[in-house]
PDB file of C-alpha atoms in Angstrom:
ATOM      1  CA  THR A   1     -17.146  27.992  98.122  1.00 64.00           C
ATOM      2  CA  LYS A   2     -17.070  27.775  94.358  1.00 69.00           C
ATOM      3  CA  LEU A   3     -15.571  30.731  92.522  1.00 66.00           C
ATOM      4  CA  PRO A   4     -17.421  32.323  89.611  1.00 69.00           C
ATOM      5  CA  SER A   5     -16.289  30.719  86.354  1.00 63.00           C
ATOM      6  CA  ARG A   6     -14.470  33.877  85.274  1.00 64.00           C
ATOM      7  CA  LEU A   7     -12.199  33.527  88.329  1.00 64.00           C
ATOM      8  CA  GLU A   8     -11.527  29.805  88.123  1.00 62.00           C
ATOM      9  CA  ASP A   9      -8.066  28.627  87.150  1.00 68.00           C
ATOM     10  CA  ASP A  10      -9.390  26.055  84.714  1.00 80.00           C
ATOM     11  CA  GLU A  11      -7.897  25.612  81.242  1.00 83.00           C
ATOM     12  CA  THR A  12     -11.118  24.116  79.862  1.00 86.00           C
ATOM     13  CA  ALA A  13     -13.236  26.976  81.163  1.00 87.00           C
ATOM     14  CA  ASP A  14     -10.707  29.484  79.802  1.00 89.00           C
ATOM     15  CA  ARG A  15     -10.714  27.828  76.370  1.00 90.00           C
ATOM     16  CA  LEU A  16     -14.519  27.748  76.287  1.00 91.00           C
ATOM     17  CA  ARG A  17     -14.692  31.446  77.185  1.00 93.00           C
ATOM     18  CA  LEU A  18     -12.179  32.254  74.464  1.00 95.00           C
ATOM     19  CA  MET A  19     -14.055  30.174  71.903  1.00 96.00           C
ATOM     20  CA  ASP A  20     -17.263  31.987  72.866  1.00 96.00           C
ATOM     21  CA  LYS A  21     -15.459  35.277  72.191  1.00 97.00           C
ATOM     22  CA  CYS A  22     -14.324  33.894  68.814  1.00 97.00           C
ATOM     23  CA  MET A  23     -17.944  33.092  67.965  1.00 97.00           C
ATOM     24  CA  GLN A  24     -18.955  36.638  68.950  1.00 97.00           C
ATOM     25  CA  ILE A  25     -16.225  38.057  66.707  1.00 98.00           C
ATOM     26  CA  LEU A  26     -17.383  35.825  63.852  1.00 98.00           C
ATOM     27  CA  LYS A  27     -20.993  36.975  64.279  1.00 97.00           C
ATOM     28  CA  PHE A  28     -19.848  40.608  64.254  1.00 98.00           C
ATOM     29  CA  LEU A  29     -17.824  40.039  61.054  1.00 97.00           C
ATOM     30  CA  ARG A  30     -20.659  38.161  59.349  1.00 97.00           C
ATOM     31  CA  ASP A  31     -23.180  40.871  60.235  1.00 97.00           C
ATOM     32  CA  LYS A  32     -20.856  43.571  58.854  1.00 97.00           C
ATOM     33  CA  ASP A  33     -20.217  41.533  55.701  1.00 97.00           C
ATOM     34  CA  ILE A  34     -23.928  40.942  55.131  1.00 96.00           C
ATOM     35  CA  ALA A  35     -24.579  44.679  55.500  1.00 96.00           C
ATOM     36  CA  ALA A  36     -21.826  45.372  52.926  1.00 96.00           C
ATOM     37  CA  GLY A  37     -23.013  42.852  50.323  1.00 95.00           C
ATOM     38  CA  SER A  38     -22.017  39.384  51.574  1.00 94.00           C
ATOM     39  CA  PHE A  39     -18.682  39.197  49.790  1.00 94.00           C
ATOM     40  CA  PHE A  40     -17.120  36.787  52.279  1.00 96.00           C
ATOM     41  CA  GLN A  41     -20.043  34.498  53.187  1.00 96.00           C
ATOM     42  CA  GLU A  42     -19.355  31.689  50.696  1.00 95.00           C
ATOM     43  CA  PRO A  43     -16.267  30.074  49.140  1.00 95.00           C
ATOM     44  CA  VAL A  44     -14.858  31.712  46.007  1.00 95.00           C
ATOM     45  CA  ASP A  45     -15.900  29.998  42.768  1.00 95.00           C
ATOM     46  CA  PRO A  46     -12.777  30.362  40.602  1.00 96.00           C
ATOM     47  CA  VAL A  47     -14.579  29.211  37.452  1.00 96.00           C
ATOM     48  CA  ALA A  48     -17.460  31.665  37.821  1.00 96.00           C
ATOM     49  CA  HIS A  49     -15.047  34.506  38.591  1.00 95.00           C
ATOM     50  CA  GLY A  50     -12.612  33.590  35.811  1.00 97.00           C
ATOM     51  CA  ILE A  51      -9.607  33.051  38.075  1.00 96.00           C
ATOM     52  CA  PRO A  52      -8.383  29.538  37.223  1.00 95.00           C
ATOM     53  CA  THR A  53      -5.171  29.927  39.255  1.00 96.00           C
ATOM     54  CA  TYR A  54      -7.013  30.874  42.451  1.00 96.00           C
ATOM     55  CA  HIS A  55      -6.301  27.572  44.237  1.00 95.00           C
ATOM     56  CA  GLN A  56      -2.631  27.715  43.209  1.00 96.00           C
ATOM     57  CA  ILE A  57      -2.281  31.143  44.814  1.00 96.00           C
ATOM     58  CA  ILE A  58      -4.698  30.721  47.750  1.00 95.00           C
ATOM     59  CA  THR A  59      -3.752  27.346  49.210  1.00 94.00           C
ATOM     60  CA  ASN A  60      -6.042  27.463  52.254  1.00 92.00           C
ATOM     61  CA  PRO A  61      -9.150  29.427  51.259  1.00 93.00           C
ATOM     62  CA  MET A  62     -11.612  30.259  54.012  1.00 93.00           C
ATOM     63  CA  ASP A  63     -14.871  32.161  54.008  1.00 96.00           C
ATOM     64  CA  LEU A  64     -17.005  33.275  56.951  1.00 97.00           C
ATOM     65  CA  GLY A  65     -19.731  30.708  56.289  1.00 96.00           C
ATOM     66  CA  THR A  66     -17.217  27.862  56.335  1.00 96.00           C
ATOM     67  CA  VAL A  67     -15.648  29.204  59.532  1.00 97.00           C
ATOM     68  CA  GLN A  68     -19.089  29.341  61.162  1.00 96.00           C
ATOM     69  CA  THR A  69     -19.864  25.760  60.110  1.00 96.00           C
ATOM     70  CA  LYS A  70     -16.511  24.589  61.479  1.00 96.00           C
ATOM     71  CA  MET A  71     -17.153  26.440  64.755  1.00 96.00           C
ATOM     72  CA  ILE A  72     -20.630  24.927  65.129  1.00 95.00           C
ATOM     73  CA  ASN A  73     -19.287  21.433  64.352  1.00 97.00           C
ATOM     74  CA  SER A  74     -16.392  21.870  66.829  1.00 94.00           C
ATOM     75  CA  GLU A  75     -13.809  21.502  64.065  1.00 96.00           C
ATOM     76  CA  ILE A  76     -12.030  24.621  65.298  1.00 96.00           C
ATOM     77  CA  HIS A  77     -10.633  23.821  68.739  1.00 94.00           C
ATOM     78  CA  SER A  78      -8.661  26.894  69.744  1.00 94.00           C
ATOM     79  CA  PRO A  79      -8.426  30.645  69.187  1.00 94.00           C
ATOM     80  CA  ASP A  80      -5.221  29.981  67.221  1.00 94.00           C
ATOM     81  CA  GLN A  81      -7.140  27.784  64.781  1.00 95.00           C
ATOM     82  CA  PHE A  82      -9.869  30.426  64.600  1.00 95.00           C
ATOM     83  CA  ALA A  83      -7.319  33.116  63.724  1.00 90.00           C
TER      84      ALA A  83
END
C-alpha cells in the first residue's frame, strides 16, 4: 500500500512540498506588497532614484518579481536559496 505523499520518506517529495510552501509565501508577500504600493515588485533603478552607490552597498539585490521569475524558471532549487 502506498502512503500518502505527506507521509513518504522521500527527499524529492519533501523538497517539492517545501518549494511549494516557498511559492505560497512569495505569493503572500507579493499580494501584501501590491496592496501597499508595489515597492518591492521590480529591481531598484539607482539612476532614477539618485543612488549611484546602490550596487556598491547592495551586492546581491533581489526584488519579489525577480524571485518569482527565478522560482517559475526553477533557478531557485531549495528553501535555503529562496531565503
